[in-house]
Amino acid sequence: MKQALVQLLEKSIQTGIGQGVLPPPSPTHIEVELTKDPGHGDYASNVAMILAAQAKKNPREVAKILSERIEDRDGLLDRVEIAGPGFLNFFIRKTGFASLLESVDRQGDRYGSSDQGQGRRVQIEYVSANPTGPLHIGHARGAVVGDVTANILEAVGYRVFREYYINDAGNQMNNLGKSLLLRYRELLGEKVEFPEGCYRGEYIRELAAELLKRDGDRHLQEKPEALVPLFTDYAAGAILEGIREDLRIFGCVFDRYFSERELYRDDGVGKLLRELEEKDFVYREGETLWFRTTAFGDEKDRVVVRQNGDPTYFAADIAYHQNKFQRGFESAIDIWGADHHGYIPRMSAAVQALGYEKEALKVVLVQLVNLLREGKPVAMSTRSGEFVTLREVVDEVGRDAARYNFLMRRSDSHLDFDLEVAKKQSNENPVYYVQYAHARICSILRIATERGYTVPTFDRADLSLLQLPEEIDLVKAITRFPEVLEGAARTLEPHRVTFYLNDLAALFHSYYNKNKVISEDGALTGARLFLSRSVLTVLQNALKILGVSAPEKM
RNA sequence: GCGCCCAUAGCUCAGCUGGAUAGAGCAUCAGACUACGAAUCUGAGGGCCGCAGGUUCGAAUCCUGCUGGGCGCGCCA
């Protein structure tokens, strides 16, 4: 509907320009919006006021010129009014709305999708936690935001590739190996001291116990220099396996787990740095190599190879991002914790130095999560091993509630996650509100069937019977769904889908309480069943994108 | 000190890349089941959109300054 109105306006502007009453060029972007106040019609546009500036005319006058030139061939409009400072208010014929449900019926589980992305290839990287311990609640938000953003992009026609970057080449890994070795020795009766930087979580002790059970004490016979790498590999492998399993249970499946070590194979990082040095993006200062990120607006240059010869994390990251684009992705999206925001300028600089557009890399920052229980903060610290794991959260509150809760805020806003509230199966927990609407419609359709009704086909349904304000509001809301997905994809804001779902569910609950879907009037029942099933379809499609189940009974 | 993010109802937050009278949930108060599911609905109260300027037909939204909070500023990851 919106699109149809935009086209009507475009044509009328063209006509006006042709007749010389409006100056060229026509605006690139015409806005038509749903109105809040029924007195302002169903849709409204502000083009006249925008045109007025360049036409040097009174906005209301421009609005008049436009409205007189609108050719409504399909008979969508009841009337067009000029209001306020120069708004064009469109009043849609009551019968015009119902026809919008045709596309829901026709597209079914594809309703809402589009080809906005035109098959462009996008790589999205998220979670990417070091395999030094199990995922905790802080990682969970990034996981859901990444997963749902990917789902949204897929729905609007991008070819999306989901990736988890494993930092398995640095110092942290060494510490992990040492930590495991210490626990292993401890289990064999040695007294051990834990140096700074080692991990003391209970999970290390469990790994050590498993290793001991499997292999006995024979590892202590190894050569000392081989010992730590061996324990590192064992620990990282086992922990990563656990991470993958936790993510799978949480509904996050990746196309690839990309190992940092791969970047160092065949001296890949070294080669890249030499290339950049030839192009003068990298320079030497003694043994240290610096990346000239200031050339792209960073506040200071950054070290890529330390004085001791070790490459920094940043060096590997440059190589990783080059690798992304070399694999043919037109754009890359990184989902980071907000505490990494200072890293954006240098990463952006690196992408540009590699010869790619600045816009090719988009970074979404996800604010930290405050974990609460009954309003009181739960203390967490990875090093000391005190934390609530992702797995524990999912086990306690369930996957649906956990995912939905992480999508109830804008990503860059802090989020309080209260375990007790998320667990409650009550009105404090919005996920049930939406799921209940779904279950309720399923129930209506079941009972309709029992009473001998079937949902009519679009051709056989008399949708002109849907005249109530609540019915028209529902139709409007349904037609908004594709636009919501488009907007969520454009801005990378998955929370928009959640808020939309709440709105749609609210409209249906309200409608349901006020009106009977199933009645003695066969034609009316048919029309209302058709509407209800349209709502059901949208609820299902949207919940699927959120990775939340749509139960038929609760 | 510099940089990024945030500030909207008592609380938690939306506000669709500038639109008309700023919305929702929770909490409070008052109501609705002999019903297609009450995990629902209806109504009421509640606001200097942090403060002060600016841009324009029009600002919660854009710009500047200030106040208050979060986070970052390493040859750590």
XYZ file of C-alpha atoms (C1' of nucleotides) in Angstrom:
631
model
C 0.000 0.000 0.000
C 2.762 2.360 1.006
C 4.620 1.543 -2.159
C 1.520 2.124 -4.270
C 1.038 5.563 -2.744
C 4.672 6.458 -3.325
C 4.213 5.588 -6.978
C 1.088 7.710 -7.254
C 3.002 10.627 -5.791
C 5.996 10.100 -8.050
C 3.739 10.224 -11.081
C 1.959 13.313 -9.933
C 5.274 15.078 -9.314
C 6.421 14.123 -12.798
C 3.198 15.481 -14.235
C 3.656 18.693 -12.298
C 7.214 19.074 -13.554
C 6.059 18.362 -17.095
C 3.472 21.097 -16.846
C 6.028 23.497 -15.495
C 4.252 24.122 -12.207
C 6.962 22.321 -10.229
C 10.720 22.672 -10.652
C 12.875 19.668 -11.490
C 14.469 17.539 -10.233
C 12.013 15.312 -8.460
C 13.051 14.209 -4.980
C 14.940 10.946 -4.673
C 13.097 9.725 -1.658
C 9.402 10.138 -1.077
C 8.149 9.390 2.362
C 4.732 7.961 3.102
C 3.882 6.960 6.638
C 1.095 5.379 8.562
C -0.726 8.005 10.583
C -1.303 7.855 14.304
C -4.482 9.866 14.278
C -7.409 8.568 12.186
C -8.381 12.172 11.528
C -5.244 12.373 9.429
C -6.337 9.564 7.175
C -4.592 6.225 6.896
C -1.323 7.317 5.357
C 0.338 10.690 5.115
C 3.155 12.221 3.150
C 5.286 15.290 3.692
C 6.644 15.619 0.128
C 4.819 18.849 -0.474
C 6.683 20.530 2.354
C 10.009 19.260 1.102
C 9.232 20.350 -2.457
C 8.003 23.713 -1.255
C 11.514 24.738 -0.278
C 12.963 24.269 -3.764
C 9.796 25.411 -5.537
C 9.764 28.527 -3.394
C 6.058 28.147 -2.949
C 3.699 27.749 -0.067
C 3.663 24.080 1.051
C -0.110 23.938 1.004
C -0.085 25.257 -2.532
C 2.355 22.522 -3.581
C 0.186 19.964 -1.824
C -2.769 21.207 -3.844
C -0.824 20.930 -7.100
C 0.097 17.343 -6.239
C -3.278 16.200 -5.041
C -4.952 17.494 -8.194
C -2.575 15.457 -10.323
C -2.915 12.111 -8.562
C -4.333 9.508 -10.918
C -5.863 6.797 -8.793
C -6.516 4.212 -11.509
C -6.934 1.270 -9.132
C -9.452 3.073 -6.991
C -7.480 2.699 -3.766
C -8.349 6.092 -2.426
C -11.460 7.389 -0.871
C -10.050 10.897 -0.829
C -6.903 12.958 -0.328
C -6.857 15.881 2.063
C -4.419 18.695 2.592
C -3.854 19.372 6.245
C -1.729 21.274 8.691
C 1.338 22.938 7.230
C 1.012 20.942 4.005
C 0.591 17.255 4.713
C -1.126 15.102 2.146
C -3.460 12.768 3.981
C -4.623 9.678 2.167
C -7.907 8.080 3.105
C -7.969 4.534 1.839
C -11.217 2.863 0.841
C -12.282 0.352 3.469
C -12.376 -2.355 0.835
C -8.915 -1.418 -0.324
C -7.248 -2.799 2.788
C -8.439 -6.325 2.727
C -6.897 -6.867 -0.673
C -3.526 -6.438 1.002
C -3.954 -9.797 2.663
C -3.652 -11.450 -0.714
C 0.121 -11.415 -0.584
C 0.170 -12.986 2.884
C -1.978 -15.810 1.584
C 0.080 -16.236 -1.552
C 3.524 -16.041 0.050
C 2.816 -18.015 3.217
C 6.002 -18.688 5.123
C 7.895 -16.374 2.771
C 5.684 -13.396 3.595
C 7.882 -10.564 4.828
C 10.853 -11.605 2.744
C 12.129 -9.457 -0.066
C 14.987 -9.188 -2.527
C 16.355 -6.005 -1.014
C 19.759 -7.636 -0.635
C 19.767 -8.871 -4.233
C 21.795 -11.903 -3.302
C 24.777 -9.880 -2.130
C 27.184 -11.862 0.006
C 27.592 -10.767 3.605
C 29.812 -12.290 6.234
C 28.759 -11.792 9.820
C 31.106 -12.558 12.667
C 29.892 -12.827 16.228
C 30.577 -14.351 19.639
C 34.232 -15.138 18.781
C 35.023 -15.706 22.447
C 38.447 -17.143 23.215
C 38.228 -20.863 23.896
C 39.620 -20.398 27.380
C 36.385 -21.166 29.164
C 32.703 -21.806 28.663
C 30.475 -19.065 27.252
C 28.821 -16.939 29.884
C 25.795 -14.710 29.911
C 27.706 -11.792 28.396
C 28.396 -13.809 25.273
C 24.778 -14.840 25.020
C 23.529 -11.428 24.005
C 26.069 -11.115 21.222
C 25.178 -14.595 20.061
C 21.475 -13.795 19.761
C 21.988 -10.372 18.229
C 24.324 -11.878 15.636
C 22.126 -14.840 14.912
C 18.940 -12.825 14.509
C 20.633 -10.090 12.482
C 21.818 -12.846 10.165
C 18.292 -14.259 9.956
C 16.891 -10.847 9.099
C 19.475 -10.238 6.394
C 18.722 -13.626 4.926
C 15.021 -12.871 4.912
C 15.552 -9.712 2.895
C 17.635 -11.388 0.275
C 21.272 -11.378 1.329
C 23.435 -14.464 1.141
C 24.691 -14.618 4.687
C 27.674 -16.502 6.059
C 27.933 -16.885 9.847
C 31.340 -17.116 11.348
C 32.987 -17.546 14.734
C 36.595 -16.414 14.949
C 38.682 -18.498 17.297
C 41.570 -16.679 18.939
C 43.655 -19.775 19.405
C 47.117 -18.461 18.639
C 47.966 -16.026 21.395
C 49.360 -15.860 24.864
C 46.032 -16.593 26.471
C 46.178 -20.050 24.973
C 49.506 -20.649 26.581
C 48.105 -19.666 29.947
C 45.228 -22.008 29.403
C 47.603 -24.903 28.727
C 49.640 -24.058 31.792
C 46.504 -23.900 33.901
C 45.422 -27.324 32.794
C 48.887 -28.738 33.375
C 48.903 -27.347 36.899
C 45.551 -28.897 37.709
C 46.722 -32.168 36.231
C 49.793 -32.163 38.431
C 47.691 -31.198 41.381
C 45.509 -34.242 40.836
C 48.660 -36.352 40.822
C 49.454 -35.088 44.266
C 51.761 -32.167 43.587
C 51.436 -28.919 45.413
C 50.989 -26.165 42.836
C 51.012 -22.380 42.798
C 48.874 -20.519 40.265
C 50.777 -17.655 38.692
C 49.179 -14.459 37.460
C 47.180 -14.896 34.267
C 46.182 -18.488 34.847
C 42.603 -19.679 34.777
C 41.191 -21.070 37.956
C 37.711 -22.004 36.923
C 36.233 -25.259 38.049
C 35.967 -26.367 34.430
C 39.780 -26.612 34.202
C 39.789 -29.031 37.107
C 37.130 -31.102 35.352
C 39.167 -31.201 32.163
C 42.218 -32.287 34.094
C 40.244 -35.072 35.710
C 39.000 -36.268 32.340
C 42.477 -36.226 30.900
C 43.848 -38.107 33.848
C 41.134 -40.704 33.582
C 41.790 -41.175 29.876
C 45.581 -41.099 29.779
C 46.761 -41.609 33.328
C 49.955 -39.893 34.374
C 51.942 -40.688 31.235
C 51.991 -37.052 30.066
C 54.499 -36.197 32.721
C 57.008 -38.313 30.805
C 56.834 -35.874 27.830
C 59.615 -33.460 27.132
C 58.979 -30.252 29.097
C 58.855 -28.000 26.016
C 56.217 -30.198 24.410
C 54.122 -30.351 27.527
C 52.395 -26.976 27.499
C 51.449 -27.057 23.783
C 50.012 -30.514 24.296
C 47.885 -29.399 27.211
C 46.920 -26.233 25.365
C 45.617 -28.162 22.400
C 43.719 -30.531 24.599
C 42.105 -27.768 26.627
C 41.248 -25.544 23.668
C 39.789 -28.445 21.724
C 37.646 -29.638 24.587
C 36.459 -26.150 25.525
C 35.618 -25.254 21.933
C 33.610 -28.437 21.624
C 31.631 -27.337 24.669
C 31.115 -23.855 23.223
C 29.772 -25.257 19.961
C 27.396 -27.492 21.824
C 26.153 -24.658 24.038
C 25.576 -22.446 21.010
C 23.766 -25.200 19.181
C 21.435 -25.684 22.129
C 20.892 -21.938 22.145
C 19.885 -22.052 18.502
C 23.014 -20.476 17.052
C 24.561 -22.480 14.268
C 27.621 -21.164 12.448
C 28.732 -21.866 8.908
C 32.321 -21.848 9.990
C 34.588 -21.682 13.009
C 37.609 -19.835 11.712
C 40.887 -20.542 13.468
C 43.352 -17.714 13.948
C 46.124 -20.249 13.453
C 45.076 -20.607 9.845
C 46.142 -17.032 9.222
C 49.706 -17.862 10.224
C 49.956 -20.878 7.945
C 52.573 -20.376 5.204
C 53.586 -17.142 6.895
C 50.329 -15.507 5.781
C 50.457 -12.717 8.322
C 54.118 -12.029 7.585
C 53.464 -11.771 3.850
C 50.592 -9.392 4.376
C 52.692 -7.165 6.604
C 55.483 -7.024 4.013
C 52.972 -6.041 1.339
C 51.648 -3.296 3.557
C 55.187 -2.155 4.288
C 55.832 -1.805 0.549
C 52.764 0.389 0.294
C 54.055 2.374 3.249
C 51.078 1.582 5.447
C 53.473 -0.220 7.775
C 56.778 1.157 8.982
C 59.643 -0.079 11.096
C 61.018 1.414 14.265
C 63.819 -0.770 15.524
C 62.347 -4.251 15.756
C 58.836 -2.900 16.126
C 56.398 -2.690 13.207
C 53.776 0.033 13.241
C 50.601 0.316 11.216
C 49.941 3.841 9.986
C 46.281 3.913 11.094
C 46.482 7.686 11.597
C 46.404 7.986 7.794
C 42.745 6.996 8.105
C 41.772 9.053 11.093
C 42.863 6.919 14.039
C 44.327 8.945 16.888
C 47.662 7.171 16.886
C 49.506 4.483 14.980
C 49.260 0.910 16.233
C 51.830 -1.801 16.762
C 51.466 -4.888 14.622
C 54.739 -6.632 15.527
C 56.211 -6.205 18.967
C 59.791 -5.593 19.823
C 60.167 -9.266 20.735
C 59.009 -10.247 17.260
C 55.540 -11.480 18.205
C 52.678 -10.189 16.086
C 49.846 -8.512 17.970
C 46.224 -9.517 17.968
C 45.642 -6.595 15.624
C 48.029 -8.056 13.031
C 46.017 -11.247 12.893
C 42.811 -9.267 12.719
C 44.009 -7.363 9.683
C 44.825 -10.639 8.002
C 41.464 -12.063 9.007
C 39.527 -9.178 7.527
C 41.526 -9.315 4.343
C 40.720 -12.995 4.218
C 37.012 -12.219 4.548
C 36.989 -9.926 1.557
C 39.233 -12.202 -0.472
C 36.655 -14.909 -0.049
C 34.260 -12.716 -2.019
C 32.087 -11.145 0.648
C 30.970 -7.690 -0.364
C 30.591 -6.623 3.204
C 31.513 -7.830 6.656
C 29.602 -7.239 9.855
C 31.381 -7.611 13.187
C 29.397 -7.864 16.391
C 31.520 -6.740 19.325
C 31.092 -6.106 22.987
C 30.804 -2.367 23.584
C 34.007 -2.402 25.616
C 35.866 -2.925 22.324
C 34.564 0.269 20.758
C 38.005 1.882 20.872
C 39.118 -0.755 18.411
C 36.846 0.434 15.604
C 39.019 3.248 14.156
C 42.042 1.003 13.723
C 40.018 -1.839 12.201
C 38.341 0.577 9.858
C 41.737 2.002 8.944
C 43.034 -1.470 8.221
C 40.129 -2.264 5.915
C 40.720 0.926 3.983
C 44.464 0.339 3.768
C 43.700 -3.050 2.276
C 41.882 -1.213 -0.485
C 38.278 -1.743 0.526
C 35.563 0.813 1.062
C 35.140 2.073 4.585
C 31.492 1.020 4.421
C 32.476 -2.573 3.631
C 32.982 -3.171 7.341
C 30.165 -2.515 9.739
C 30.596 -2.934 13.454
C 27.638 -3.471 15.747
C 28.357 -2.823 19.407
C 26.467 -4.789 21.992
C 26.367 -3.364 25.483
C 27.153 -5.509 28.458
C 24.520 -7.447 30.330
C 23.860 -6.975 34.022
C 22.831 -10.317 35.346
C 20.402 -10.078 38.214
C 18.514 -12.403 40.441
C 15.453 -10.870 42.033
C 16.832 -7.445 41.317
C 20.207 -8.097 42.907
C 23.367 -8.241 40.801
C 25.103 -11.571 40.340
C 28.872 -11.183 40.578
C 30.914 -12.443 37.681
C 34.576 -12.726 36.849
C 36.093 -15.084 34.312
C 39.506 -15.326 35.882
C 38.297 -16.339 39.266
C 35.849 -18.671 37.624
C 32.769 -17.159 39.182
C 30.221 -16.756 36.462
C 26.889 -17.920 35.239
C 27.352 -19.815 32.012
C 25.198 -19.551 28.938
C 24.305 -23.158 29.447
C 23.044 -22.544 32.965
C 20.894 -19.649 31.789
C 19.312 -21.683 29.028
C 18.722 -24.584 31.387
C 17.137 -22.310 33.952
C 14.949 -19.941 31.933
C 14.620 -21.786 28.643
C 15.830 -20.951 25.189
C 12.787 -18.973 24.040
C 12.672 -16.664 27.036
C 16.443 -16.161 27.015
C 16.577 -15.259 23.330
C 13.557 -12.997 23.485
C 14.873 -11.134 26.510
C 18.138 -10.330 24.762
C 16.179 -8.785 21.900
C 14.050 -6.450 23.993
C 16.552 -3.610 23.964
C 18.497 -1.763 21.358
C 21.918 -3.395 21.159
C 23.724 -0.279 22.305
C 21.632 0.023 25.419
C 22.480 -1.676 28.692
C 20.392 -4.690 29.490
C 19.372 -5.989 32.867
C 18.723 -9.679 32.678
C 16.887 -10.927 35.732
C 16.903 -14.696 35.979
C 13.815 -14.822 38.148
C 11.786 -12.572 35.862
C 12.897 -14.376 32.723
C 11.855 -17.631 34.315
C 8.387 -16.497 35.284
C 5.628 -17.718 33.048
C 3.648 -14.591 33.585
C 2.772 -11.254 32.120
C 6.124 -9.858 33.223
C 7.625 -11.950 30.483
C 6.750 -10.675 27.006
C 7.778 -13.800 25.170
C 4.696 -15.585 26.495
C 2.493 -12.711 25.438
C 3.445 -13.230 21.823
C 3.460 -17.006 22.001
C 0.067 -16.909 23.651
C -1.360 -14.971 20.723
C -0.047 -17.672 18.439
C -1.457 -20.501 20.551
C -4.746 -18.671 20.809
C -5.146 -18.412 17.045
C -4.254 -22.072 16.669
C -6.969 -22.837 19.162
C -9.511 -20.764 17.244
C -8.648 -22.524 14.011
C -9.012 -25.912 15.724
C -12.434 -25.083 17.064
C -13.527 -23.624 13.746
C -12.631 -26.908 12.111
C -14.585 -28.835 14.725
C -17.601 -26.697 13.973
C -17.326 -27.389 10.284
C -15.682 -24.188 9.119
C -12.675 -24.012 6.883
C -10.505 -20.988 6.226
C -11.600 -19.814 2.771
C -9.225 -19.177 -0.091
C -8.520 -15.544 -0.875
C -10.825 -15.640 -3.909
C -13.712 -17.057 -1.922
C -13.337 -14.924 1.182
C -15.448 -11.804 1.321
C -12.881 -9.579 2.964
C -14.988 -6.482 2.432
C -16.773 -7.638 5.590
C -13.700 -6.674 7.588
C -14.767 -3.143 8.394
C -14.157 -2.776 12.112
C -11.426 -0.346 13.127
C -9.605 -3.170 14.925
C -9.711 -5.263 11.789
C -8.289 -2.494 9.675
C -5.595 -1.883 12.271
C -4.676 -5.551 12.121
C -4.460 -5.464 8.341
C -2.269 -2.383 8.494
C -0.025 -4.034 11.054
C 0.290 -7.125 8.893
C 1.310 -5.037 5.909
C 3.967 -3.351 8.010
C 5.875 -6.591 8.512
C 7.935 -6.458 5.294
C 8.800 -2.832 6.063
C 9.885 -3.735 9.581
C 12.230 -6.392 8.248
C 13.574 -3.998 5.653
C 14.274 -1.381 8.334
C 15.798 -3.888 10.741
C 18.111 -5.095 7.972
C 19.114 -1.601 6.903
C 19.940 -0.442 10.424
C 21.076 -3.831 11.765
C 18.576 -3.501 14.617
C 16.961 -6.820 15.403
C 15.010 -5.410 18.343
C 12.626 -3.812 15.879
C 11.184 -7.224 15.098
C 10.571 -7.893 18.784
C 8.722 -4.634 19.291
C 6.703 -5.222 16.171
C 5.682 -8.651 17.424
C 4.504 -7.174 20.702
C 2.379 -4.651 18.811
C 0.862 -7.243 16.540
C 0.069 -9.598 19.422
C -1.502 -6.732 21.371
C -3.763 -5.823 18.463
C -4.899 -9.389 18.122
C -5.524 -9.952 21.848
C -7.577 -6.799 21.930
C -9.560 -7.746 18.833
C -10.177 -11.201 20.218
C -11.540 -9.921 23.501
C -13.940 -7.590 21.784
C -15.174 -9.699 18.881
C -16.056 -13.271 18.119
C -14.162 -14.765 15.217
C -16.496 -17.723 14.952
C -20.179 -16.899 14.707
C -23.338 -18.059 12.978
C -22.627 -15.748 10.059
C -20.710 -18.000 7.667
C -19.349 -15.263 5.405
C -18.197 -13.104 8.305
C -16.641 -16.083 10.054
C -14.799 -16.916 6.859
C -13.418 -13.403 6.553
C -12.338 -13.329 10.185
C -10.745 -16.737 9.992
C -8.839 -15.512 6.978
C -7.644 -12.480 8.905
C -6.714 -14.571 11.938
C -4.727 -16.975 9.863
C -2.915 -14.051 8.238
C -1.893 -12.874 11.715
C -0.814 -16.415 12.520
C 1.398 -16.523 9.450
C 3.126 -13.284 10.387
C 3.628 -14.403 13.992
C 5.181 -17.628 12.787
C 7.461 -15.953 10.271
C 8.626 -13.343 12.761
C 9.187 -15.801 15.609
C 11.167 -18.003 13.272
C 13.465 -15.095 12.512
C 13.970 -14.560 16.242
C 14.689 -18.251 16.713
C 11.820 -18.517 19.173
C 9.315 -21.339 18.973
C 5.672 -20.836 18.040
C 3.758 -23.306 20.205
C 0.248 -24.427 19.217
C -0.631 -25.035 22.842
C 0.851 -23.655 26.006
C 42.953 15.020 29.939
C 41.078 12.830 25.025
C 37.479 9.630 22.472
C 32.831 6.620 21.943
C 27.863 5.496 23.926
C 23.770 6.953 26.932
C 20.048 10.567 29.545
C 12.190 10.116 27.510
C 6.154 8.525 32.926
C 7.602 6.153 39.905
C 10.653 1.634 37.400
C 12.429 -0.855 32.625
C 12.409 0.954 27.807
C 10.354 2.127 22.361
C 9.999 6.330 19.253
C 10.517 3.762 12.200
C 17.726 7.903 9.232
C 13.143 15.998 11.220
C 6.465 15.524 11.146
C 0.629 16.738 13.404
C -1.916 15.849 20.505
C 5.545 11.865 22.719
C 4.036 5.652 23.175
C 4.334 0.432 25.513
C 5.163 -2.926 29.621
C 5.647 -3.103 34.937
C 3.839 -0.746 39.359
C -0.879 2.012 41.441
C -6.299 2.520 41.227
C -11.185 0.945 39.056
C -13.566 -2.801 36.018
C -14.495 -7.589 32.388
C -14.789 -14.962 32.328
C -21.878 -19.678 32.244
C -17.477 -16.956 26.326
C -13.425 -19.132 20.072
C -7.907 -20.194 26.134
C -8.207 -14.434 31.848
C -0.470 -16.325 30.250
C -5.964 -12.013 27.989
C -8.772 -7.429 27.748
C -11.114 -2.251 29.064
C -10.477 2.400 31.588
C -7.866 6.147 34.866
C -3.882 8.844 36.848
C 1.267 9.737 35.741
C 5.992 13.952 31.125
C 10.093 21.028 31.140
C 11.866 14.143 26.323
C 18.885 16.052 31.665
C 19.930 21.833 31.194
C 20.910 26.193 27.878
C 21.340 28.040 23.112
C 21.118 27.262 17.597
C 19.393 25.328 12.574
C 13.606 25.627 9.999
C 7.430 25.795 8.086
C 8.226 21.934 12.138
C 13.204 19.129 16.898
C 12.747 13.743 21.743
C 15.282 13.231 16.815
C 20.237 17.443 13.608
C 24.486 21.197 15.495
C 27.243 23.690 19.762
C 28.138 24.179 24.952
C 27.177 22.406 29.920
C 25.652 18.741 33.800
C 25.328 13.663 35.179
C 26.279 8.193 34.229
C 28.694 3.844 31.418
C 32.918 2.275 28.619
C 37.583 2.785 26.360
C 42.496 5.204 25.811
C 48.808 -1.488 26.287
C 54.385 -3.623 22.191
C 46.933 -7.460 26.568
C 43.150 -10.265 24.143
